[in-house]
PDB file of C-alpha atoms and ligand atoms in Angstrom:
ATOM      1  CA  UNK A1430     -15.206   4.808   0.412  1.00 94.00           C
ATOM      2  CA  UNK A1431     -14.485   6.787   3.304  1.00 95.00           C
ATOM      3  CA  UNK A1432     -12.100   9.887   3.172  1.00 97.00           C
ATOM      4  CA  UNK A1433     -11.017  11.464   5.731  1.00 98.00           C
ATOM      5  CA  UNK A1434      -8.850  14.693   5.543  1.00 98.00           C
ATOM      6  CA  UNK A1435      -6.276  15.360   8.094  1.00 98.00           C
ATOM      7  CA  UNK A1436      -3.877  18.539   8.434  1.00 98.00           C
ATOM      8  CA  UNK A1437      -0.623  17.411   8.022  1.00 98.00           C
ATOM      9  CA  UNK A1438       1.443  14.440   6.572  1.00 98.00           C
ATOM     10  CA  UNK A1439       2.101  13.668   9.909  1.00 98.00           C
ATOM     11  CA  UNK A1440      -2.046  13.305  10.652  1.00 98.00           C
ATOM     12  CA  UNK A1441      -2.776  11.192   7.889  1.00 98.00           C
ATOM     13  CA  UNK A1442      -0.062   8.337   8.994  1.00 98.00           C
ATOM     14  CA  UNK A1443      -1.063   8.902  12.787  1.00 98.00           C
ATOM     15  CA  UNK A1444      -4.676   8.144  11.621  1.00 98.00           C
ATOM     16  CA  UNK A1445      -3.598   5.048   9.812  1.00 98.00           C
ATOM     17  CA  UNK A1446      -1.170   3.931  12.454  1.00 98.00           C
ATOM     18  CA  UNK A1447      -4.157   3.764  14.950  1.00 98.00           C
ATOM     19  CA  UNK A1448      -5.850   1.676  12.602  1.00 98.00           C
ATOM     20  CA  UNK A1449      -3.786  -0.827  12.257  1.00 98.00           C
ATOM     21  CA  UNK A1450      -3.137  -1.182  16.226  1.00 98.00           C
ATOM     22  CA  UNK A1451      -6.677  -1.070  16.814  1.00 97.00           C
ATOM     23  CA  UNK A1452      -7.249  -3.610  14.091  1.00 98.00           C
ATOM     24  CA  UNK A1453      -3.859  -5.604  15.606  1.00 98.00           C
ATOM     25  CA  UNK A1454      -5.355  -5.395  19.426  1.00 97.00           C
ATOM     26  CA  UNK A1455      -8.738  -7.119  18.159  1.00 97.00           C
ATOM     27  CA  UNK A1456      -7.253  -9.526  15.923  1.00 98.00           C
ATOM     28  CA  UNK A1457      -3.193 -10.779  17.032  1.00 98.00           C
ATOM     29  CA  UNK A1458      -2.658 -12.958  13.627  1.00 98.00           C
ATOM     30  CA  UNK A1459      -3.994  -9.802  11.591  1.00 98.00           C
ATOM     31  CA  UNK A1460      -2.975 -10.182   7.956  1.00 98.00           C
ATOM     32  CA  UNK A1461      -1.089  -7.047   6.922  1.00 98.00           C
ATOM     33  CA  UNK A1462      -0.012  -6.284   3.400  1.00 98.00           C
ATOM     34  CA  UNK A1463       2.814  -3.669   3.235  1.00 98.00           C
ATOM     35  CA  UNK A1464       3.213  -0.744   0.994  1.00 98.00           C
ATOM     36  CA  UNK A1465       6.497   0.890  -0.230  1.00 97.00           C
ATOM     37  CA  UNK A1466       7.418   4.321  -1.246  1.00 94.00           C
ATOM     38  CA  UNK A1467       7.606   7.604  -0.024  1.00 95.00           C
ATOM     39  CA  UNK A1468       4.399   8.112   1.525  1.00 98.00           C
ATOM     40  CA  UNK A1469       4.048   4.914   4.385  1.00 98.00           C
ATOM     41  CA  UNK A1470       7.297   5.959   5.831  1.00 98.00           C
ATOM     42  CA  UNK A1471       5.845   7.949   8.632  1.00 98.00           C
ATOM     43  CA  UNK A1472       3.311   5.527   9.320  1.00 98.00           C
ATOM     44  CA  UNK A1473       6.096   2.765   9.783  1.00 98.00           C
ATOM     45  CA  UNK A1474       8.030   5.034  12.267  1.00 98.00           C
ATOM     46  CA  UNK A1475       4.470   5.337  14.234  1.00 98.00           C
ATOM     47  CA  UNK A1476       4.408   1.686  14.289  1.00 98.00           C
ATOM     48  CA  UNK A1477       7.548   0.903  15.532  1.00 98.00           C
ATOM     49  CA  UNK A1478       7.046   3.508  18.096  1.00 98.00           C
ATOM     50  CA  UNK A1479       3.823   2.062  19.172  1.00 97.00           C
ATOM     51  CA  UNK A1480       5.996  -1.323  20.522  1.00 96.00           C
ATOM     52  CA  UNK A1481       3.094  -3.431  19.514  1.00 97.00           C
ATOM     53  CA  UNK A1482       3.651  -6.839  19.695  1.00 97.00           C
ATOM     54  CA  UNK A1483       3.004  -8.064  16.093  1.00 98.00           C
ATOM     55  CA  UNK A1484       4.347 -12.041  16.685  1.00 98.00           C
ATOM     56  CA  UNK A1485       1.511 -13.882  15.616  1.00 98.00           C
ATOM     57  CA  UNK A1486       0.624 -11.306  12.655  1.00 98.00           C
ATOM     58  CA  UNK A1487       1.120 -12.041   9.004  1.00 98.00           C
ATOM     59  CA  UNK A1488       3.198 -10.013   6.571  1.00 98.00           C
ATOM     60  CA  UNK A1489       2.592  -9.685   3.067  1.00 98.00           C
ATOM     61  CA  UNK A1490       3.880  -6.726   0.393  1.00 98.00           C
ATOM     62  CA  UNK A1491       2.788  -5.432  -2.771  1.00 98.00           C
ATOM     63  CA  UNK A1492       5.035  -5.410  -5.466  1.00 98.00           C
ATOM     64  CA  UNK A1493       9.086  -5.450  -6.249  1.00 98.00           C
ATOM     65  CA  UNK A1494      11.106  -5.139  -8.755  1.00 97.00           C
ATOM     66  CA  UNK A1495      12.082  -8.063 -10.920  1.00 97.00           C
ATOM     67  CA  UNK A1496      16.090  -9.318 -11.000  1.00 96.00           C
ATOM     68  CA  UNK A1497      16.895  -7.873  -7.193  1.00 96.00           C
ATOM     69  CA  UNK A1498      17.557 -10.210  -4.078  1.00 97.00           C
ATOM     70  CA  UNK A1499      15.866  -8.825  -1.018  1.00 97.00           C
ATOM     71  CA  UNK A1500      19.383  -8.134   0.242  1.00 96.00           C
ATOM     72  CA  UNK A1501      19.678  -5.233  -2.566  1.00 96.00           C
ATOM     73  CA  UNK A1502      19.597  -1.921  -0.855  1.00 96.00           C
ATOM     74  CA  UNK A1503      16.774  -0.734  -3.860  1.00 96.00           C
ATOM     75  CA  UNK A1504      14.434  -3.781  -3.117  1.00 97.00           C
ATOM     76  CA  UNK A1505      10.975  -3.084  -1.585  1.00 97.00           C
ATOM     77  CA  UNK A1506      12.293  -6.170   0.461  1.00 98.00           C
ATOM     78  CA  UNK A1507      15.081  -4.543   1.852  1.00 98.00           C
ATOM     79  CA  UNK A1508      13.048  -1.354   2.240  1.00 98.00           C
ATOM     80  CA  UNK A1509      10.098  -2.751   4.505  1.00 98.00           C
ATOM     81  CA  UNK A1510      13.246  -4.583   7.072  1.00 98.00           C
ATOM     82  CA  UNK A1511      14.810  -1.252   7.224  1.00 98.00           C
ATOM     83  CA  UNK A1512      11.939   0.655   7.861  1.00 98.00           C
ATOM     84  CA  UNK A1513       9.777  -1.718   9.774  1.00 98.00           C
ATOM     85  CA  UNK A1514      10.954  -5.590  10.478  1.00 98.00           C
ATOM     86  CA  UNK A1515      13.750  -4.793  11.721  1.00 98.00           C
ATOM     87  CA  UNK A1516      12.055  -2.681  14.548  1.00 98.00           C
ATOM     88  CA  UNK A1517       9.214  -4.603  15.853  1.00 98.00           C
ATOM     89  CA  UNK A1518       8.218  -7.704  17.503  1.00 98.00           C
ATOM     90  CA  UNK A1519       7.593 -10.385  14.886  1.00 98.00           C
ATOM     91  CA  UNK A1520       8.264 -14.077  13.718  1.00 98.00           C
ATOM     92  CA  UNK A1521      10.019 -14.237  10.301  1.00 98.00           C
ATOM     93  CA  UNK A1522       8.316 -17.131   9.781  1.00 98.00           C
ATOM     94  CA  UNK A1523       5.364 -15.334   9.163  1.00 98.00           C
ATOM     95  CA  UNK A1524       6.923 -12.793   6.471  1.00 98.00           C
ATOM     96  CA  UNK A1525       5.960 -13.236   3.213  1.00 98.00           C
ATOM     97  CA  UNK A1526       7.699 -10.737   1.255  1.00 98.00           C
ATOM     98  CA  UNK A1527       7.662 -11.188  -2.370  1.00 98.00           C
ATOM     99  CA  UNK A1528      11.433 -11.677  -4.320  1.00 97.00           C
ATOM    100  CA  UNK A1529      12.309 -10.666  -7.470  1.00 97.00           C
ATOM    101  CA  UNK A1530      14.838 -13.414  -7.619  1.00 97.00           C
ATOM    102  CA  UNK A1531      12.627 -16.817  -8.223  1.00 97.00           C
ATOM    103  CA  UNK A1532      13.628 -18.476 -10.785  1.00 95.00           C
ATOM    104  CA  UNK A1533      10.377 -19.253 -12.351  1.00 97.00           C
ATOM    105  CA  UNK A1534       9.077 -16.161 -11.389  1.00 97.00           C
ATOM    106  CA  UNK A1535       5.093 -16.731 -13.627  1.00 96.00           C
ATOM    107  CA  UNK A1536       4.597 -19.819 -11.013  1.00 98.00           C
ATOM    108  CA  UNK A1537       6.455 -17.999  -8.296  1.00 98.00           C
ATOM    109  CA  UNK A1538       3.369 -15.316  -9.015  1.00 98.00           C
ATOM    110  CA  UNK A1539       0.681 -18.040  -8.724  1.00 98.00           C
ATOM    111  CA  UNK A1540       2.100 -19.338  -5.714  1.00 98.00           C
ATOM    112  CA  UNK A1541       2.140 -16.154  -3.594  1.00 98.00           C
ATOM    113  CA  UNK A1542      -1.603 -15.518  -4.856  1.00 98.00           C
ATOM    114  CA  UNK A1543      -1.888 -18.963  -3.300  1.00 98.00           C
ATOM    115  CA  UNK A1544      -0.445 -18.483  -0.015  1.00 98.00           C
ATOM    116  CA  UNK A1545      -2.427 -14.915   0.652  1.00 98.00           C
ATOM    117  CA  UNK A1546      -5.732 -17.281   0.252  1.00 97.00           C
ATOM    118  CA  UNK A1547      -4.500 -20.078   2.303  1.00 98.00           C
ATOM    119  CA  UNK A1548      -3.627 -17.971   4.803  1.00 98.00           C
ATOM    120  CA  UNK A1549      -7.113 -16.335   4.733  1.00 98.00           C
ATOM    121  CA  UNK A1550      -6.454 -13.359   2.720  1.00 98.00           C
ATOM    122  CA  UNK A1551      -5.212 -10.003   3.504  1.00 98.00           C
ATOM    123  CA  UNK A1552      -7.300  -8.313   6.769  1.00 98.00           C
ATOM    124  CA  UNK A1553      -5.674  -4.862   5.964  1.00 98.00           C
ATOM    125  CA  UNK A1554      -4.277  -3.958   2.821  1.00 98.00           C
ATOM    126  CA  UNK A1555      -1.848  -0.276   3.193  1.00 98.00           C
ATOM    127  CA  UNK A1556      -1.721   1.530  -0.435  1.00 98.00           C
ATOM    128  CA  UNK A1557      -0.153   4.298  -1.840  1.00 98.00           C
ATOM    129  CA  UNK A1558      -1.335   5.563  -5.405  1.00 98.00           C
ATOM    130  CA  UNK A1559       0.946   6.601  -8.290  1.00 94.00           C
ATOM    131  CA  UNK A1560       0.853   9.832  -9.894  1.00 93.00           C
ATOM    132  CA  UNK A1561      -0.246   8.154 -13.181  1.00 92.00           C
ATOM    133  CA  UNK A1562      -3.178   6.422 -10.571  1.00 96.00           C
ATOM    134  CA  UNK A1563      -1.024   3.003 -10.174  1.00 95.00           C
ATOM    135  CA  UNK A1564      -1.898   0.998  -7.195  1.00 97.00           C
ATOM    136  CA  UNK A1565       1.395  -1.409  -6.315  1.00 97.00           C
ATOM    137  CA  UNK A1566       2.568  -1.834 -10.164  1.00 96.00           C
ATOM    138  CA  UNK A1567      -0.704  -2.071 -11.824  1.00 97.00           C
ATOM    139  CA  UNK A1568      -0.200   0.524 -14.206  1.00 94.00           C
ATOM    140  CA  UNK A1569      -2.539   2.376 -15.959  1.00 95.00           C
ATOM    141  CA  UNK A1570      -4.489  -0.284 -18.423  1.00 96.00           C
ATOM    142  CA  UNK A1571      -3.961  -2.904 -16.031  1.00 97.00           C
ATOM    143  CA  UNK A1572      -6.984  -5.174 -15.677  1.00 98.00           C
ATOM    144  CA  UNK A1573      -9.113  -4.487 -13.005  1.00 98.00           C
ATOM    145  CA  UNK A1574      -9.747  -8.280 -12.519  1.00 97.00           C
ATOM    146  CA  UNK A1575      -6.021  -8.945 -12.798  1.00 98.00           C
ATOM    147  CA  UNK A1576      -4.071 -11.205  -9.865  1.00 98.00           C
ATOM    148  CA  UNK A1577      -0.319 -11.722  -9.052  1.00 98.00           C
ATOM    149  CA  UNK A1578       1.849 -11.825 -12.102  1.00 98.00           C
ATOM    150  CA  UNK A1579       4.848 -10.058 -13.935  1.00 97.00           C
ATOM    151  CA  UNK A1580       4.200  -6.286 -15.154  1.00 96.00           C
ATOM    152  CA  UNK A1581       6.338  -4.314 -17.518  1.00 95.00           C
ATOM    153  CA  UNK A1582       6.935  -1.039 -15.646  1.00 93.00           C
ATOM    154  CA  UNK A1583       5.522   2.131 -17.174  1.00 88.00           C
ATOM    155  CA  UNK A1584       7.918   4.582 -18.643  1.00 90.00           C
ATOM    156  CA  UNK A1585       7.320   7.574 -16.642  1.00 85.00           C
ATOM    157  CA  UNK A1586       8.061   5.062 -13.618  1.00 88.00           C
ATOM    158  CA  UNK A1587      11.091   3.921 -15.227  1.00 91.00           C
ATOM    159  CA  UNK A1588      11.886   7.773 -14.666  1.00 90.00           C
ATOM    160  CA  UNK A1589      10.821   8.301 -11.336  1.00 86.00           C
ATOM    161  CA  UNK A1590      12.884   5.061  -9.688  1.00 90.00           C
ATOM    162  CA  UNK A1591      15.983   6.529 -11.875  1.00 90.00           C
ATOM    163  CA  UNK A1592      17.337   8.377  -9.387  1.00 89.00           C
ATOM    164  CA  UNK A1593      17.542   5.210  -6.583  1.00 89.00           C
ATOM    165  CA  UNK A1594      19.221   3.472  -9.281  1.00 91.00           C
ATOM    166  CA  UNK A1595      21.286   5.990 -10.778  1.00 85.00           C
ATOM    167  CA  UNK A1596      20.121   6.216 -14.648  1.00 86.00           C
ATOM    168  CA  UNK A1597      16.869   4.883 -15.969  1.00 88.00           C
ATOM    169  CA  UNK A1598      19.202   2.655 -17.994  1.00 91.00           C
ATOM    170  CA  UNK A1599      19.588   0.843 -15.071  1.00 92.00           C
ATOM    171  CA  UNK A1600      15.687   0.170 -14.265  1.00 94.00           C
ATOM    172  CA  UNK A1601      14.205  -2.746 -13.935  1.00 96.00           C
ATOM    173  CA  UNK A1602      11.453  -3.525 -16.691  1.00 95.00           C
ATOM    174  CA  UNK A1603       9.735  -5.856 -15.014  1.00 97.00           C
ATOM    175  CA  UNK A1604       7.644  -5.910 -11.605  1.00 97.00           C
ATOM    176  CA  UNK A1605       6.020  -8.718 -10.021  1.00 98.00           C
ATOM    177  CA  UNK A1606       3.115  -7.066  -8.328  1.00 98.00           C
ATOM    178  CA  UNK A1607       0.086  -7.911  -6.687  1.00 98.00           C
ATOM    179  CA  UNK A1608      -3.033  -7.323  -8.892  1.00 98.00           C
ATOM    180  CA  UNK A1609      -5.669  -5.220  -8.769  1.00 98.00           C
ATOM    181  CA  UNK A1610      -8.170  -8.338  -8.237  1.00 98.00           C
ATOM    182  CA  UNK A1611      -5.761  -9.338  -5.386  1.00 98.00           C
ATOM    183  CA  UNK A1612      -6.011  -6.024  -3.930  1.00 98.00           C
ATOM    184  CA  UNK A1613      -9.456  -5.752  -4.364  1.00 98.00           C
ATOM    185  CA  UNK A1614     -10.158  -8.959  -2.364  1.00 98.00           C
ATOM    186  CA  UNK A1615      -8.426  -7.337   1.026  1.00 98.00           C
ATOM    187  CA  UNK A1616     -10.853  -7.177   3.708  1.00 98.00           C
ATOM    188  CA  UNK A1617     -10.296  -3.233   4.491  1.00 98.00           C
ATOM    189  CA  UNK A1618      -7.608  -1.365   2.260  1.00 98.00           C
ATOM    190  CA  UNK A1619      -6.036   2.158   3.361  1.00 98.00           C
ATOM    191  CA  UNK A1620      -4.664   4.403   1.208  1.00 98.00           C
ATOM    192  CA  UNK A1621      -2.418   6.922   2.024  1.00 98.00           C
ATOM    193  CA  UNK A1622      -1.762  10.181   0.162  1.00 98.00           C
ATOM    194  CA  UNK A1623      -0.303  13.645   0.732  1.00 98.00           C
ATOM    195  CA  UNK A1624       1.241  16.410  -0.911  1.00 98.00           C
ATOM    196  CA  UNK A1625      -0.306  19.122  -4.255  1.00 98.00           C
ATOM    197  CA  UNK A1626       1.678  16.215  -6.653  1.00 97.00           C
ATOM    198  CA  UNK A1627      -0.822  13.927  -5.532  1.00 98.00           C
ATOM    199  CA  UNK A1628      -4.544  16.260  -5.593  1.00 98.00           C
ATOM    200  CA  UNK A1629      -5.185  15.258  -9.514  1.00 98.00           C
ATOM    201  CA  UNK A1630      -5.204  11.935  -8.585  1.00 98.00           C
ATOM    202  CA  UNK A1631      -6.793  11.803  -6.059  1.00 98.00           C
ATOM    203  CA  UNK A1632      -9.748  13.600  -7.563  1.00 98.00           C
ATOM    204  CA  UNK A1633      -9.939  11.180 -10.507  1.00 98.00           C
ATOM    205  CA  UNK A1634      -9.860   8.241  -8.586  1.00 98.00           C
ATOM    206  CA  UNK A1635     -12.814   9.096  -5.891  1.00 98.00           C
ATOM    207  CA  UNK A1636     -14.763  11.257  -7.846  1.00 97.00           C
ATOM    208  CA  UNK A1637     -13.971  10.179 -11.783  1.00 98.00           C
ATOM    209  CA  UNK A1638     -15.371   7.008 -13.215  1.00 98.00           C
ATOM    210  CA  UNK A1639     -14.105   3.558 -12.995  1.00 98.00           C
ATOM    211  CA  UNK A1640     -11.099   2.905 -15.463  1.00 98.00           C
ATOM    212  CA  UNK A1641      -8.570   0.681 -15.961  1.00 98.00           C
ATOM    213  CA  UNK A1642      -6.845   4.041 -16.909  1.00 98.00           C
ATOM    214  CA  UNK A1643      -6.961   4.627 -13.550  1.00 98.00           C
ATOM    215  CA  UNK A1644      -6.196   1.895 -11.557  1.00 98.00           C
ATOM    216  CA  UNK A1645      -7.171   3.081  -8.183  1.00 98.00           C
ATOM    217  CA  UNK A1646     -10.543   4.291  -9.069  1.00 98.00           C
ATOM    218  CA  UNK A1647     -11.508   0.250  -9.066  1.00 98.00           C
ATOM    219  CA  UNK A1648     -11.257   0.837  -5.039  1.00 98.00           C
ATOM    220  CA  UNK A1649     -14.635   2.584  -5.648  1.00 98.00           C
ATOM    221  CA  UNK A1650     -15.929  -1.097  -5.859  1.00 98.00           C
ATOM    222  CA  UNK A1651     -14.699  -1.618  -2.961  1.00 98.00           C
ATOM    223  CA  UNK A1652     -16.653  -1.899   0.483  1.00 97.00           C
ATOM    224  CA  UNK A1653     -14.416  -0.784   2.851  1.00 97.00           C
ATOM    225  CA  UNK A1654     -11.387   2.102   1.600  1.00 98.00           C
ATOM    226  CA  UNK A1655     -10.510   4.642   4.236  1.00 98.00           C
ATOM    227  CA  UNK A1656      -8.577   7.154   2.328  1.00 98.00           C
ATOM    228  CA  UNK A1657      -6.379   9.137   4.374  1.00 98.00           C
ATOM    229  CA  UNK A1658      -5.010  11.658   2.775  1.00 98.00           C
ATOM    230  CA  UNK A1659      -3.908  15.280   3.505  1.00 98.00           C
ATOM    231  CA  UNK A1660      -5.727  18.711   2.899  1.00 98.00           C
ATOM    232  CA  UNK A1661      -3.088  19.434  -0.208  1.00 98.00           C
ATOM    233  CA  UNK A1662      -3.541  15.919  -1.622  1.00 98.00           C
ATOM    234  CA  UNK A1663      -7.684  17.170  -1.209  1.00 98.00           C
ATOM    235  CA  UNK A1664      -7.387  19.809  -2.402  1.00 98.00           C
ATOM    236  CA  UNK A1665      -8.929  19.171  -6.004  1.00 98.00           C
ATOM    237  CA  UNK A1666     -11.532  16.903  -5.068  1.00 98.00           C
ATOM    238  CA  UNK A1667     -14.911  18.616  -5.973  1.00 97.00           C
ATOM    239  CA  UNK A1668     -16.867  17.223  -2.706  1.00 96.00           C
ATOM    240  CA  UNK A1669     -14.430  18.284  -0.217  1.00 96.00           C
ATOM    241  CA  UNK A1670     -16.853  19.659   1.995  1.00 96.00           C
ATOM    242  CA  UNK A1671     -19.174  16.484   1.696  1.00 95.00           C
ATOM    243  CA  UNK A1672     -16.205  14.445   2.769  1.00 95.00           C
ATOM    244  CA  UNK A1673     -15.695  16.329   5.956  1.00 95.00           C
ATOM    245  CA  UNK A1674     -18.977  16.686   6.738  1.00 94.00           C
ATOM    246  CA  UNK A1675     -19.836  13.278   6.746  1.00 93.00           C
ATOM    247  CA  UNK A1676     -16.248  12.222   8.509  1.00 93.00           C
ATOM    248  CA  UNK A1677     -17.174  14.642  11.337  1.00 91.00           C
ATOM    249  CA  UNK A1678     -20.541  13.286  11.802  1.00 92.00           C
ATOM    250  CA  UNK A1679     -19.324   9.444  11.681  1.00 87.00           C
ATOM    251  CA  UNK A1680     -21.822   6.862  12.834  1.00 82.00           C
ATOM    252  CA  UNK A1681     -19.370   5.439  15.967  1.00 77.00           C
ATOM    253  CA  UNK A1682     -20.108   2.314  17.110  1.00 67.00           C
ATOM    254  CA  UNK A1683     -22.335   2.369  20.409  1.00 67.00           C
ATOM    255  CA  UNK A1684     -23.289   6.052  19.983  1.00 62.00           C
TER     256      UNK A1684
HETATM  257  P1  LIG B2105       4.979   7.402  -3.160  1.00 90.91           P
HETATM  258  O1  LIG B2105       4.564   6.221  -4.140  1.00 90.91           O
HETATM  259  O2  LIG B2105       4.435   7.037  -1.810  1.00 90.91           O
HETATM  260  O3  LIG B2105       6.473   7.370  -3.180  1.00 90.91           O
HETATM  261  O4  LIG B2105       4.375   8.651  -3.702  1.00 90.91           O
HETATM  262  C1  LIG B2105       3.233   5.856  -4.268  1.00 90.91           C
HETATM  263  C2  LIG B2105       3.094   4.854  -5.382  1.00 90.91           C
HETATM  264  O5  LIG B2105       3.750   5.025  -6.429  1.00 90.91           O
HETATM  265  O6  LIG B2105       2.311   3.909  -5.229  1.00 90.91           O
END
């Protein structure tokens, strides 16, 4: 895992926005699986600045919740248009959002697994990570080996989505998510964090062990994670200094 510490909120999606051009100008039909939430926001608004042309890339997202159309203002559907599709140069043909309006939505789940492999799988993977250490809906006890299917949403996320859909009453209990297995099998994954609500996790999941109770710490498996986070999302972790030191004396290709 690689972590590199930035300033600012602003740093840490500047960092990962130059990523993903870089990765888009060496590879045009990049696969790119989307995150939602708070945290990407900033890093969407860099990419639609950046005018890249993104027609022959691939879109693919992580989760949504179960019962809403992708015209619903509180879909991640409707979300990653508002914030990114709708700005950039791309062929909807090539969007793969999930929708939490199948019918069947178990083979619905299989079949989007289906299409990420047939396409080649996912070349960069954007995360956030929960509070409770959720990556897309895998919530805490979620297999590790686990693949696209239908998750029952965690209470204390029930709470924190209340407020976009005015009482928790009103919540859906159901996600269809990506798995941790699926996410796991992304060529590069970054993950985004900022913020003191965020430091505790972030310190379990680099520097605690591997647990299903933590779903993010199975990125430790993983052989390429840049984390990009910010210096009060860092602040707990116990090897701060490590990190740094080793980001500021990166091995750069051709040096
Ligand atoms: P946030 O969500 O970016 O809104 O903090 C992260 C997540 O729950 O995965």
């Amino acid at each position: 895992m690689e972590v590199i510490i930035k300033a600012n909120y602003e740093e840490v999606c500047r960092e990962a926005a130059q990523m993903v051009t870089a990765a888009l100008r060496k590879k045009p039909a990049l696969v790119l699986g989307l995150a939602t939430g708070k945290t990407p926001r900033e890093l969407y608004r860099r990419l639609v600045e950046s005018q890249e042309d993104f027609q022959n890339a691939m879109f693919f997202n992580l989760d949504e919740f179960v019962g809403l159309p992708p015209r619903d203002p509180r879909s991640f559907h409707h979300y990653l248009q508002e914030h990114l599709m709708d700005h950039i140069r791309h062929d909807p043909r090539k969007v793969f959002f999930l929708r939490g309006d199948e019918r069947d939505m178990e083979r619905y789940a299989s079949e989007y697994e289906e299409k990420i492999q047939d396409v080649g799988g996912i070349d960069i993977q954007i995360l956030g990570i929960g509070r409770n250490g959720h990556i897309a809906f895998n919530e805490p006890g979620s297999s590790l080996g686990s693949r696209t299917r239908i998750k029952t949403l965690d209470a204390k996320t029930i709470v924190e989505y209340a407020g976009i859909f005015h009482s928790p009453d009103e919540v859906p209990r159901f996600s269809i998510t990506l798995g941790i297995g699926t996410v796991m099998a992304a060529r590069r994954i970054i993950l985004l964090a900022a913020g003191p609500e965020k430091a505790e996790i972030i310190h379990r999941m680099v520097e605690g062990p591997i647990t299903a109770e933590v779903p993010g710490s199975a990125l430790q498996l993983h052989p390429l994670v840049h984390l990009v986070i910010d210096e009060d999302a860092a602040a707990k972790l116990a090897r701060r200094d490590y990190w740094k030191w080793v980001y500021s004396n990166k091995w750069r290709v051709g040096q």
